[in-house]
mmCIF file of C-alpha atoms in Angstrom:
data_model
loop_
_atom_site.group_PDB
_atom_site.id
_atom_site.type_symbol
_atom_site.label_atom_id
_atom_site.label_comp_id
_atom_site.label_asym_id
_atom_site.label_seq_id
_atom_site.Cartn_x
_atom_site.Cartn_y
_atom_site.Cartn_z
ATOM 1 C CA MET A 1 25.994 20.244 55.344
ATOM 2 C CA GLN A 2 26.705 17.257 52.154
ATOM 3 C CA GLU A 3 22.739 16.219 53.331
ATOM 4 C CA TRP A 4 21.613 19.813 51.611
ATOM 5 C CA VAL A 5 23.801 18.912 48.369
ATOM 6 C CA ALA A 6 21.843 17.431 45.311
ATOM 7 C CA ASN A 7 22.962 16.042 42.348
ATOM 8 C CA SER A 8 21.780 18.427 39.339
ATOM 9 C CA ASN A 9 21.475 16.112 36.792
ATOM 10 C CA GLU A 10 19.743 13.938 38.993
ATOM 11 C CA ALA A 11 17.129 16.628 40.374
ATOM 12 C CA VAL A 12 16.365 17.739 37.195
ATOM 13 C CA SER A 13 14.552 16.064 34.715
ATOM 14 C CA LEU A 14 12.604 17.106 31.649
ATOM 15 C CA ARG A 15 9.677 15.698 30.017
ATOM 16 C CA LEU A 16 8.356 16.138 26.373
ATOM 17 C CA VAL A 17 4.647 16.287 27.017
ATOM 18 C CA ARG A 18 2.168 15.305 24.335
ATOM 19 C CA ASP A 19 -1.902 16.086 24.475
ATOM 20 C CA PRO A 20 -3.388 12.686 26.002
ATOM 21 C CA LYS A 21 -4.877 11.721 22.848
ATOM 22 C CA ASP A 22 -1.274 11.521 21.226
ATOM 23 C CA GLU A 23 -0.152 9.059 23.292
ATOM 24 C CA ASN A 24 -1.364 5.719 22.787
ATOM 25 C CA TYR A 25 -0.011 5.029 19.735
ATOM 26 C CA LYS A 26 1.807 1.570 19.816
ATOM 27 C CA ASP A 27 5.131 2.638 18.256
ATOM 28 C CA LEU A 28 5.281 5.270 21.026
ATOM 29 C CA VAL A 29 4.889 2.910 24.156
ATOM 30 C CA GLY A 30 6.194 -0.031 22.294
ATOM 31 C CA VAL A 31 4.844 -3.353 22.325
ATOM 32 C CA LYS A 32 7.045 -4.460 25.443
ATOM 33 C CA GLY A 33 4.853 -1.053 27.057
ATOM 34 C CA ASP A 34 8.498 0.522 26.448
ATOM 35 C CA ARG A 35 7.416 4.126 27.011
ATOM 36 C CA GLN A 36 10.271 5.974 26.646
ATOM 37 C CA ALA A 37 9.181 8.575 23.982
ATOM 38 C CA LEU A 38 6.179 9.988 26.874
ATOM 39 C CA GLU A 39 9.263 9.643 30.008
ATOM 40 C CA PRO A 40 10.633 12.143 32.421
ATOM 41 C CA PHE A 41 15.009 12.390 31.196
ATOM 42 C CA HIS A 42 17.753 13.695 32.899
ATOM 43 C CA PRO A 43 19.778 15.874 31.603
ATOM 44 C CA THR A 44 23.964 14.869 31.076
ATOM 45 C CA PHE A 45 25.568 18.881 31.954
ATOM 46 C CA THR A 46 24.158 20.674 34.148
ATOM 47 C CA TYR A 47 27.358 22.833 34.441
ATOM 48 C CA PRO A 48 26.207 26.136 32.115
ATOM 49 C CA ILE A 49 23.669 26.738 34.360
ATOM 50 C CA PHE A 50 24.753 25.580 38.139
ATOM 51 C CA GLY A 51 28.368 24.892 38.183
ATOM 52 C CA ASP A 52 31.080 23.026 37.356
ATOM 53 C CA LYS A 53 29.904 20.763 40.417
ATOM 54 C CA GLU A 54 26.647 20.566 39.108
ATOM 55 C CA VAL A 55 25.164 20.825 42.406
ATOM 56 C CA ILE A 56 22.505 22.968 44.045
ATOM 57 C CA PHE A 57 22.689 23.485 47.653
ATOM 58 C CA GLY A 58 19.568 23.286 50.483
ATOM 59 C CA TYR A 59 17.248 21.796 49.592
ATOM 60 C CA LYS A 60 16.074 18.277 50.722
ATOM 61 C CA GLY A 61 14.532 15.487 47.922
ATOM 62 C CA LEU A 62 14.685 18.630 45.203
ATOM 63 C CA LYS A 63 12.584 17.362 42.327
ATOM 64 C CA VAL A 64 13.476 19.963 39.602
ATOM 65 C CA ARG A 65 10.649 19.405 36.602
ATOM 66 C CA ILE A 66 10.849 21.124 33.579
ATOM 67 C CA ASP A 67 7.587 20.299 31.420
ATOM 68 C CA MET A 68 6.971 21.360 27.224
ATOM 69 C CA ALA A 69 4.504 20.697 25.243
ATOM 70 C CA SER A 70 5.663 18.399 22.415
ATOM 71 C CA GLY A 71 6.028 20.745 19.760
ATOM 72 C CA SER A 72 6.047 24.259 20.637
ATOM 73 C CA LEU A 73 8.973 24.027 23.577
ATOM 74 C CA ARG A 74 6.039 26.300 25.230
ATOM 75 C CA GLU A 75 7.656 25.445 29.643
ATOM 76 C CA TYR A 76 6.185 24.412 32.722
ATOM 77 C CA LEU A 77 8.788 24.590 35.620
ATOM 78 C CA SER A 78 8.183 23.044 39.263
ATOM 79 C CA ILE A 79 10.722 22.769 41.705
ATOM 80 C CA THR A 80 9.882 20.739 45.045
ATOM 81 C CA TYR A 81 11.605 18.880 47.489
ATOM 82 C CA ARG A 82 10.988 17.738 51.149
ATOM 83 C CA GLU A 83 12.647 20.391 52.794
ATOM 84 C CA LYS A 84 14.963 23.591 52.330
ATOM 85 C CA ILE A 85 17.538 24.701 54.909
ATOM 86 C CA ASN A 86 17.306 27.529 56.607
ATOM 87 C CA SER A 87 20.101 29.769 57.232
ATOM 88 C CA THR A 88 21.010 33.167 56.478
ATOM 89 C CA ALA A 89 25.183 32.203 56.671
ATOM 90 C CA THR A 90 24.887 29.312 53.495
ATOM 91 C CA PRO A 91 20.979 30.117 52.206
ATOM 92 C CA ALA A 92 20.076 28.235 49.606
ATOM 93 C CA ASP A 93 20.055 27.671 45.632
ATOM 94 C CA ASP A 94 17.615 30.104 44.262
ATOM 95 C CA ILE A 95 16.734 27.165 41.172
ATOM 96 C CA GLU A 96 13.359 29.457 39.845
ATOM 97 C CA GLY A 97 15.924 33.062 39.814
ATOM 98 C CA ILE A 98 19.084 30.522 38.500
ATOM 99 C CA LEU A 99 17.138 29.073 35.899
ATOM 100 C CA TYR A 100 15.565 32.090 34.954
ATOM 101 C CA LYS A 101 18.575 33.515 33.018
ATOM 102 C CA PHE A 102 18.230 30.255 30.529
ATOM 103 C CA ILE A 103 14.972 30.123 29.740
ATOM 104 C CA PRO A 104 12.021 32.117 28.426
ATOM 105 C CA SER A 105 10.434 33.958 30.791
ATOM 106 C CA ASN A 106 6.428 32.541 29.890
ATOM 107 C CA TYR A 107 6.956 29.391 31.214
ATOM 108 C CA THR A 108 4.017 28.166 33.427
ATOM 109 C CA LYS A 109 4.104 26.324 37.312
ATOM 110 C CA ASN A 110 0.592 26.321 36.781
ATOM 111 C CA ALA A 111 -0.289 22.931 35.986
ATOM 112 C CA LYS A 112 -3.965 23.378 34.792
ATOM 113 C CA THR A 113 -2.842 26.351 32.632
ATOM 114 C CA PHE A 114 0.326 23.797 31.021
ATOM 115 C CA ALA A 115 -2.586 21.347 29.966
ATOM 116 C CA GLU A 116 -4.251 24.117 28.862
ATOM 117 C CA THR A 117 -1.241 24.805 26.592
ATOM 118 C CA VAL A 118 -0.879 21.550 25.055
ATOM 119 C CA GLN A 119 -3.837 20.504 24.122
ATOM 120 C CA THR A 120 -4.262 23.800 22.408
ATOM 121 C CA ASP A 121 -0.846 23.311 20.784
ATOM 122 C CA ALA A 122 -1.606 19.666 19.642
ATOM 123 C CA ASP A 123 -4.191 21.143 17.756
ATOM 124 C CA SER A 124 -3.290 24.780 16.455
ATOM 125 C CA PHE A 125 0.498 24.683 16.257
ATOM 126 C CA VAL A 126 2.500 24.574 12.764
ATOM 127 C CA PRO A 127 6.927 23.996 12.450
ATOM 128 C CA PRO A 128 8.315 27.431 11.920
ATOM 129 C CA GLY A 129 9.056 27.384 8.315
ATOM 130 C CA GLU A 130 9.306 25.774 4.813
ATOM 131 C CA LYS A 131 9.497 22.561 4.756
ATOM 132 C CA ILE A 132 12.425 20.697 2.567
ATOM 133 C CA ALA A 133 12.625 17.752 3.191
ATOM 134 C CA ALA A 134 10.670 14.404 4.255
ATOM 135 C CA TYR A 135 10.800 10.808 5.899
ATOM 136 C CA ALA A 136 8.975 7.883 7.865
ATOM 137 C CA PRO A 137 9.068 4.247 8.230
ATOM 138 C CA ILE A 138 9.741 1.756 5.810
ATOM 139 C CA GLN A 139 7.110 -0.875 7.586
ATOM 140 C CA GLN A 140 3.856 1.897 8.829
ATOM 141 C CA ILE A 141 1.748 0.748 11.954
ATOM 142 C CA ALA A 142 -1.878 0.347 10.244
ATOM 143 C CA ASN A 143 -3.802 3.295 11.582
ATOM 144 C CA GLU A 144 -0.904 5.019 13.131
ATOM 145 C CA PRO A 145 0.585 6.842 9.769
ATOM 146 C CA VAL A 146 3.522 8.771 11.106
ATOM 147 C CA GLU A 147 6.008 10.849 9.406
ATOM 148 C CA TYR A 148 9.267 13.431 9.853
ATOM 149 C CA GLY A 149 9.268 16.487 8.145
ATOM 150 C CA ILE A 150 12.765 18.585 7.804
ATOM 151 C CA TYR A 151 12.386 22.332 8.081
ATOM 152 C CA LYS A 152 15.107 25.392 7.390
ATOM 153 C CA CYS A 153 14.108 28.277 8.888
ATOM 154 C CA THR A 154 16.495 31.937 9.650
ATOM 155 C CA TRP A 155 15.943 34.216 12.037
ATOM 156 C CA ASN A 156 14.231 36.225 9.908
ATOM 157 C CA THR A 157 11.549 32.738 9.989
ATOM 158 C CA PRO A 158 7.642 34.115 11.450
ATOM 159 C CA GLY A 159 7.943 32.730 14.747
ATOM 160 C CA PHE A 160 10.988 31.491 15.063
ATOM 161 C CA ARG A 161 13.057 33.625 16.929
ATOM 162 C CA GLU A 162 10.562 33.459 19.447
ATOM 163 C CA PHE A 163 11.271 29.141 19.223
ATOM 164 C CA HIS A 164 14.408 29.096 19.150
ATOM 165 C CA ARG A 165 14.677 30.847 22.246
ATOM 166 C CA ARG A 166 12.750 27.884 24.412
ATOM 167 C CA ALA A 167 14.225 24.782 22.387
ATOM 168 C CA GLN A 168 18.518 26.592 22.825
ATOM 169 C CA LEU A 169 17.996 25.221 26.093
ATOM 170 C CA PHE A 170 19.057 20.656 25.145
ATOM 171 C CA ILE A 171 22.725 23.633 23.534
ATOM 172 C CA LEU A 172 23.278 23.422 27.457
ATOM 173 C CA LEU A 173 22.418 20.552 28.760
ATOM 174 C CA TYR A 174 23.205 17.901 25.355
ATOM 175 C CA ILE A 175 26.039 19.259 24.347
ATOM 176 C CA GLU A 176 29.345 19.492 26.380
ATOM 177 C CA ALA A 177 30.603 22.936 26.092
ATOM 178 C CA GLY A 178 27.756 24.003 24.673
ATOM 179 C CA SER A 179 26.352 27.516 24.401
ATOM 180 C CA TYR A 180 24.023 30.185 24.036
ATOM 181 C CA ILE A 181 24.258 31.362 19.703
ATOM 182 C CA GLN A 182 23.771 35.352 19.117
ATOM 183 C CA GLU A 183 20.603 36.711 17.532
ATOM 184 C CA ASP A 184 22.020 39.500 16.343
ATOM 185 C CA GLU A 185 24.104 37.294 13.392
ATOM 186 C CA ASP A 186 21.535 37.055 10.844
ATOM 187 C CA GLU A 187 23.663 34.895 8.816
ATOM 188 C CA TRP A 188 22.944 31.813 10.906
ATOM 189 C CA GLU A 189 20.234 28.786 9.571
ATOM 190 C CA PHE A 190 18.366 26.258 11.634
ATOM 191 C CA LEU A 191 17.394 22.953 10.217
ATOM 192 C CA MET A 192 14.740 21.002 12.555
ATOM 193 C CA ILE A 193 12.898 17.750 12.775
ATOM 194 C CA PHE A 194 9.569 17.716 13.559
ATOM 195 C CA GLU A 195 7.151 13.906 13.996
ATOM 196 C CA THR A 196 4.429 14.333 11.902
ATOM 197 C CA ARG A 197 1.297 12.982 13.281
ATOM 198 C CA THR A 198 -2.696 12.837 11.774
ATOM 199 C CA ARG A 199 -5.049 12.410 14.727
ATOM 200 C CA ALA A 200 -8.965 13.076 15.516
ATOM 201 C CA SER A 201 -9.948 17.084 14.978
ATOM 202 C CA THR A 202 -11.847 19.060 17.326
ATOM 203 C CA SER A 203 -13.632 21.138 14.980
ATOM 204 C CA ALA A 204 -16.474 20.785 14.028
ATOM 205 C CA THR A 205 -14.982 21.088 10.106
ATOM 206 C CA THR A 206 -12.788 18.848 9.708
ATOM 207 C CA LYS A 207 -12.462 15.442 11.149
ATOM 208 C CA THR A 208 -8.329 14.826 11.302
ATOM 209 C CA THR A 209 -6.097 17.423 11.622
ATOM 210 C CA LYS A 210 -1.856 16.467 12.041
ATOM 211 C CA SER A 211 -0.073 16.832 15.671
ATOM 212 C CA TYR A 212 3.585 17.870 15.835
ATOM 213 C CA HIS A 213 5.751 17.004 17.734
ATOM 214 C CA PHE A 214 10.482 18.635 17.928
ATOM 215 C CA VAL A 215 12.820 15.158 17.358
ATOM 216 C CA GLY A 216 15.844 17.701 16.877
ATOM 217 C CA TYR A 217 17.908 20.104 15.013
ATOM 218 C CA VAL A 218 21.422 21.921 13.416
ATOM 219 C CA SER A 219 22.270 24.735 13.989
ATOM 220 C CA ALA A 220 25.320 25.704 11.356
ATOM 221 C CA TYR A 221 27.245 30.149 10.217
ATOM 222 C CA PRO A 222 28.130 30.999 6.432
ATOM 223 C CA PHE A 223 31.905 32.261 6.591
ATOM 224 C CA TRP A 224 32.842 34.404 3.266
ATOM 225 C CA CYS A 225 35.188 32.675 0.508
ATOM 226 C CA TYR A 226 37.730 33.473 -1.480
ATOM 227 C CA PRO A 227 36.307 34.832 -3.603
ATOM 228 C CA ASP A 228 32.981 35.213 -4.477
ATOM 229 C CA ASN A 229 32.015 31.885 -1.880
ATOM 230 C CA ILE A 230 30.692 30.528 1.768
ATOM 231 C CA ARG A 231 31.720 27.755 4.103
ATOM 232 C CA LEU A 232 28.894 26.498 5.980
ATOM 233 C CA ARG A 233 29.755 25.402 9.078
ATOM 234 C CA LEU A 234 28.138 23.264 11.210
ATOM 235 C CA SER A 235 27.489 24.530 14.853
ATOM 236 C CA GLN A 236 25.182 22.367 16.812
ATOM 237 C CA PHE A 237 23.533 19.676 16.331
ATOM 238 C CA VAL A 238 21.563 17.899 18.276
ATOM 239 C CA ILE A 239 18.426 14.657 18.534
ATOM 240 C CA LEU A 240 16.250 15.116 21.928
ATOM 241 C CA PRO A 241 16.769 11.642 23.985
ATOM 242 C CA PRO A 242 13.536 10.285 23.613
ATOM 243 C CA TYR A 243 14.371 9.576 19.656
ATOM 244 C CA GLN A 244 17.873 9.596 20.353
ATOM 245 C CA GLY A 245 19.288 5.745 18.938
ATOM 246 C CA LYS A 246 17.040 5.550 15.723
ATOM 247 C CA GLY A 247 18.184 7.076 13.023
ATOM 248 C CA HIS A 248 16.735 10.540 13.157
ATOM 249 C CA GLY A 249 20.864 11.966 13.987
ATOM 250 C CA SER A 250 21.947 10.482 9.738
ATOM 251 C CA GLN A 251 18.529 12.043 8.345
ATOM 252 C CA LEU A 252 18.908 15.021 9.627
ATOM 253 C CA TYR A 253 22.750 15.158 8.025
ATOM 254 C CA ASN A 254 22.240 13.730 5.261
ATOM 255 C CA ALA A 255 18.628 16.431 5.056
ATOM 256 C CA LEU A 256 21.396 19.054 5.273
ATOM 257 C CA TRP A 257 24.403 17.767 3.039
ATOM 258 C CA ASN A 258 20.850 17.088 0.448
ATOM 259 C CA HIS A 259 20.195 21.047 1.256
ATOM 260 C CA ILE A 260 23.367 21.613 0.391
ATOM 261 C CA SER A 261 24.340 20.481 -2.746
ATOM 262 C CA ASP A 262 22.538 22.356 -4.956
ATOM 263 C CA ARG A 263 23.058 25.518 -3.778
ATOM 264 C CA GLN A 264 26.246 27.114 -6.278
ATOM 265 C CA GLU A 265 27.374 29.778 -3.434
ATOM 266 C CA VAL A 266 28.651 26.778 -1.116
ATOM 267 C CA SER A 267 32.468 25.242 -1.508
ATOM 268 C CA GLU A 268 31.943 23.898 1.841
ATOM 269 C CA LEU A 269 30.867 21.880 4.863
ATOM 270 C CA THR A 270 33.142 21.790 7.800
ATOM 271 C CA ILE A 271 31.587 21.123 11.174
ATOM 272 C CA GLU A 272 32.817 22.790 14.784
ATOM 273 C CA ASP A 273 34.078 20.495 17.820
ATOM 274 C CA PRO A 274 32.534 16.929 16.761
ATOM 275 C CA SER A 275 32.272 15.408 19.931
ATOM 276 C CA GLU A 276 33.043 12.083 19.328
ATOM 277 C CA HIS A 277 29.066 10.615 19.290
ATOM 278 C CA PHE A 278 29.078 12.939 16.538
ATOM 279 C CA GLU A 279 32.106 12.352 14.782
ATOM 280 C CA ASP A 280 31.334 8.804 14.114
ATOM 281 C CA LEU A 281 27.561 9.493 12.663
ATOM 282 C CA ARG A 282 29.222 12.219 10.091
ATOM 283 C CA ASP A 283 32.245 9.157 9.482
ATOM 284 C CA ARG A 284 29.011 6.762 8.449
ATOM 285 C CA ASN A 285 27.264 8.774 6.579
ATOM 286 C CA ASP A 286 30.225 10.648 4.399
ATOM 287 C CA LEU A 287 31.359 6.624 3.978
ATOM 288 C CA THR A 288 27.713 5.738 2.567
ATOM 289 C CA ARG A 289 27.243 8.577 0.379
ATOM 290 C CA LEU A 290 30.550 8.505 -1.406
ATOM 291 C CA ARG A 291 30.815 4.695 -1.446
ATOM 292 C CA LYS A 292 27.708 5.435 -3.546
ATOM 293 C CA LEU A 293 29.129 8.727 -5.612
ATOM 294 C CA LEU A 294 32.893 7.430 -6.049
ATOM 295 C CA GLY A 295 32.507 2.995 -5.119
ATOM 296 C CA GLN A 296 32.857 2.513 -9.014
ATOM 297 C CA SER A 297 35.766 5.097 -9.757
ATOM 298 C CA LYS A 298 38.947 3.940 -11.436
ATOM 299 C CA GLU A 299 40.572 6.353 -9.224
ATOM 300 C CA LEU A 300 39.886 4.661 -6.396
ATOM 301 C CA LEU A 301 40.209 1.335 -7.982
ATOM 302 C CA ALA A 302 43.083 1.741 -9.220
ATOM 303 C CA GLY A 303 43.969 1.709 -5.035
ATOM 304 C CA ALA A 304 46.409 3.598 -3.260
ATOM 305 C CA PRO A 305 48.758 6.067 -3.825
ATOM 306 C CA VAL A 306 45.507 7.853 -5.583
ATOM 307 C CA ASP A 307 46.484 10.657 -7.973
ATOM 308 C CA LYS A 308 46.222 13.521 -5.282
ATOM 309 C CA ALA A 309 45.206 16.542 -8.217
ATOM 310 C CA TRP A 310 41.735 13.630 -8.847
ATOM 311 C CA MET A 311 41.040 13.532 -4.320
ATOM 312 C CA GLU A 312 41.649 18.302 -4.344
ATOM 313 C CA ARG A 313 38.978 17.788 -8.115
ATOM 314 C CA THR A 314 36.891 16.046 -6.544
ATOM 315 C CA ARG A 315 36.582 17.882 -2.710
ATOM 316 C CA LYS A 316 35.583 20.796 -3.729
ATOM 317 C CA LYS A 317 33.122 19.059 -6.792
ATOM 318 C CA LEU A 318 31.169 17.155 -3.667
ATOM 319 C CA LYS A 319 32.368 20.174 -0.994
ATOM 320 C CA TYR A 320 34.154 18.646 1.527
ATOM 321 C CA ALA A 321 36.124 20.008 4.225
ATOM 322 C CA LYS A 322 39.714 18.412 2.475
ATOM 323 C CA ARG A 323 40.867 16.376 6.377
ATOM 324 C CA GLN A 324 37.652 14.744 5.896
ATOM 325 C CA PHE A 325 37.342 13.753 1.886
ATOM 326 C CA LEU A 326 41.016 12.069 2.776
ATOM 327 C CA ARG A 327 39.788 10.163 5.746
ATOM 328 C CA ILE A 328 36.856 8.840 4.104
ATOM 329 C CA ILE A 329 38.417 7.993 0.551
ATOM 330 C CA GLU A 330 41.741 6.165 2.555
ATOM 331 C CA ILE A 331 38.825 4.203 4.720
ATOM 332 C CA MET A 332 37.533 3.311 1.242
ATOM 333 C CA LEU A 333 40.592 1.997 0.399
ATOM 334 C CA LEU A 334 41.056 -0.073 3.237
ATOM 335 C CA GLU A 335 38.081 -2.465 2.795
ATOM 336 C CA GLN A 336 39.088 -2.439 -1.015
ATOM 337 C CA LEU A 337 41.880 -4.267 0.598
ATOM 338 C CA LYS A 338 39.965 -7.425 1.637
ATOM 339 C CA TYR A 339 39.495 -8.545 -1.769
ATOM 340 C CA LYS A 340 44.028 -8.127 -2.541
ATOM 341 C CA GLN A 341 44.171 -9.833 0.288
ATOM 342 C CA ASP A 342 47.805 -11.281 -1.110
ATOM 343 C CA ASP A 343 49.217 -8.344 -2.147
ATOM 344 C CA PRO A 344 51.404 -6.799 0.082
ATOM 345 C CA SER A 345 51.810 -3.526 -1.831
ATOM 346 C CA ALA A 346 48.828 -2.704 -2.073
ATOM 347 C CA TYR A 347 48.489 -2.572 1.432
ATOM 348 C CA LYS A 348 52.166 -0.774 2.478
ATOM 349 C CA ALA A 349 51.035 1.711 -0.772
ATOM 350 C CA LEU A 350 48.181 2.747 1.820
ATOM 351 C CA ARG A 351 49.984 2.622 4.722
ATOM 352 C CA LEU A 352 52.570 5.477 2.934
ATOM 353 C CA GLN A 353 49.709 7.618 1.903
ATOM 354 C CA VAL A 354 48.105 7.588 5.343
ATOM 355 C CA LYS A 355 51.110 8.108 7.299
ATOM 356 C CA GLU A 356 51.655 11.122 4.450
ATOM 357 C CA ARG A 357 48.512 13.183 4.994
ATOM 358 C CA LEU A 358 49.362 12.313 8.966
ATOM 359 C CA TYR A 359 52.769 14.153 8.790
ATOM 360 C CA ARG A 360 51.493 16.392 7.388
ATOM 361 C CA PHE A 361 49.096 17.409 9.576
ATOM 362 C CA ASN A 362 51.099 16.947 12.965
ATOM 363 C CA TYR A 363 55.118 18.650 10.931
ATOM 364 C CA GLU A 364 55.112 20.513 14.098
ATOM 365 C CA ILE A 365 54.860 18.214 16.614
ATOM 366 C CA LEU A 366 56.640 15.212 14.402
ATOM 367 C CA SER A 367 59.865 17.837 12.542
ATOM 368 C CA GLN A 368 60.885 17.810 15.868
ATOM 369 C CA LEU A 369 61.979 14.612 16.953
ATOM 370 C CA GLU A 370 64.469 12.189 16.127
ATOM 371 C CA PRO A 371 63.866 10.642 12.440
ATOM 372 C CA ASP A 372 63.315 6.897 14.983
ATOM 373 C CA GLU A 373 61.506 8.442 16.740
ATOM 374 C CA ARG A 374 59.625 10.129 14.736
ATOM 375 C CA LYS A 375 59.231 6.867 12.292
ATOM 376 C CA GLN A 376 58.096 4.444 15.318
ATOM 377 C CA LYS A 377 55.737 7.336 16.740
ATOM 378 C CA LEU A 378 54.438 7.488 12.763
ATOM 379 C CA GLN A 379 53.791 4.156 12.764
ATOM 380 C CA GLU A 380 52.471 3.940 16.321
ATOM 381 C CA THR A 381 49.630 6.595 14.895
ATOM 382 C CA TYR A 382 48.512 5.290 11.565
ATOM 383 C CA ALA A 383 47.842 1.601 13.769
ATOM 384 C CA ASN A 384 45.191 3.050 15.989
ATOM 385 C CA VAL A 385 43.580 4.754 12.563
ATOM 386 C CA GLU A 386 43.765 1.876 10.968
ATOM 387 C CA GLU A 387 42.021 0.201 13.840
ATOM 388 C CA ASP A 388 39.121 2.922 14.396
ATOM 389 C CA TYR A 389 38.855 2.529 10.289
ATOM 390 C CA LYS A 390 38.114 -1.385 10.619
ATOM 391 C CA ARG A 391 36.053 -0.342 13.341
ATOM 392 C CA LEU A 392 33.545 2.033 11.318
ATOM 393 C CA LEU A 393 33.852 -0.368 8.233
ATOM 394 C CA ALA A 394 32.264 -2.786 10.649
ATOM 395 C CA SER A 395 29.316 -0.480 11.678
ATOM 396 C CA THR A 396 28.870 -0.184 8.554
ATOM 397 C CA GLU A 397 27.708 -2.725 6.581
ATOM 398 C CA ALA A 398 24.262 -3.156 8.820
ATOM 399 C CA VAL A 399 23.969 -0.747 5.985
ATOM 400 C CA GLY A 400 23.589 -2.683 3.394
ATOM 401 C CA SER A 401 22.113 -5.840 4.724
ATOM 402 C CA GLY A 402 19.417 -3.755 6.058
ATOM 403 C CA ASN A 403 19.901 -3.997 9.776
ATOM 404 C CA SER A 404 20.813 -0.592 10.128
ATOM 405 C CA LYS A 405 19.791 2.477 12.138
ATOM 406 C CA THR A 406 19.512 4.479 8.817
ATOM 407 C CA GLY A 407 17.685 1.468 7.535
ATOM 408 C CA ARG A 408 15.078 1.777 8.829
ATOM 409 C CA TRP A 409 13.583 5.259 6.836
ATOM 410 C CA LYS A 410 12.569 6.054 3.294
ATOM 411 C CA TRP A 411 12.896 9.402 2.787
ATOM 412 C CA ILE A 412 8.825 10.391 0.600
ATOM 413 C CA ASP A 413 7.903 14.028 -0.977
ATOM 414 C CA ALA A 414 7.678 16.775 1.035
#
């Protein structure tokens, strides 16, 4: 029966569809003909939909296409196959019935209707919400201006609830253990990125209009924090595959920080179960941010051990979670050591500061070990931490030289 089993990650494909007039931009197709932004892409995970084994049973040559209008994300569903099993004992999976539980019911299976939707969206779709920031490539291609707008939404934003019901599918497909959030929890906040293009208008009254294409989004939930503040927890963060690896994740993360920096009611930004990839993005951007804010502070320049009272005051002022702030301080101290290579006492002081944090963080486990075993375990943990810090420092060196992905962009007036 194995010939009737298809890997659902391979059988399912998605595509962000633009109006044909929007598909010939040079920075979309690339000078070498790279059409990544226009081509189908596969999900990373499908187990929330098709089960833990990520298989679909009952078909040969199966292809499940979910095309989406690149702006509004309105869906077109196509299910094709060479052969379907004919058995009442082991019937084929009801693919459309399964998907129906996860996508809005107003999708279409008519290709012509979908093409008309894409064309209409190109002229009329506008992102929901308030535009709070924008950025653009440092080097624009002549006659092809593009910018990326960041829009703030809540459940009360007109049109957003319907849009989110389509966008949330990406959470299941690209975030491990991702799940849909409850719409009856009114406090959720969202930031979305849309690519903005200037295009020729089909209207007789205007020469140009703008078309918008969804890039990704972040959701955050506020928790009450004594006495009268909130702790904002970043919950879901996704950049769509055609836009990954280009620095958009960093732009969205930094936009969130800029957005909360001036909000007096927000005392701290925390992250819910970050993946390793997101942890790296977070660390690189936090390091860059704190370099600018604290790089010349006398408390850090003096080296380890850094005054604990100063760190706590500064952490609260900058709204960082405690563990993350202490980690970034440690990375900055390690970075300073390259200027003190002939000072073993400075390295020892840093090592002791890091080990103290590690001991406190892992106290319940370490306190049960014998002293010699505890020292060995702490040293092993420290060595791994230092190695990871050095890796992060190496990955951020390109920021200063302008060769990094985040160095491709500049913030512009929203």
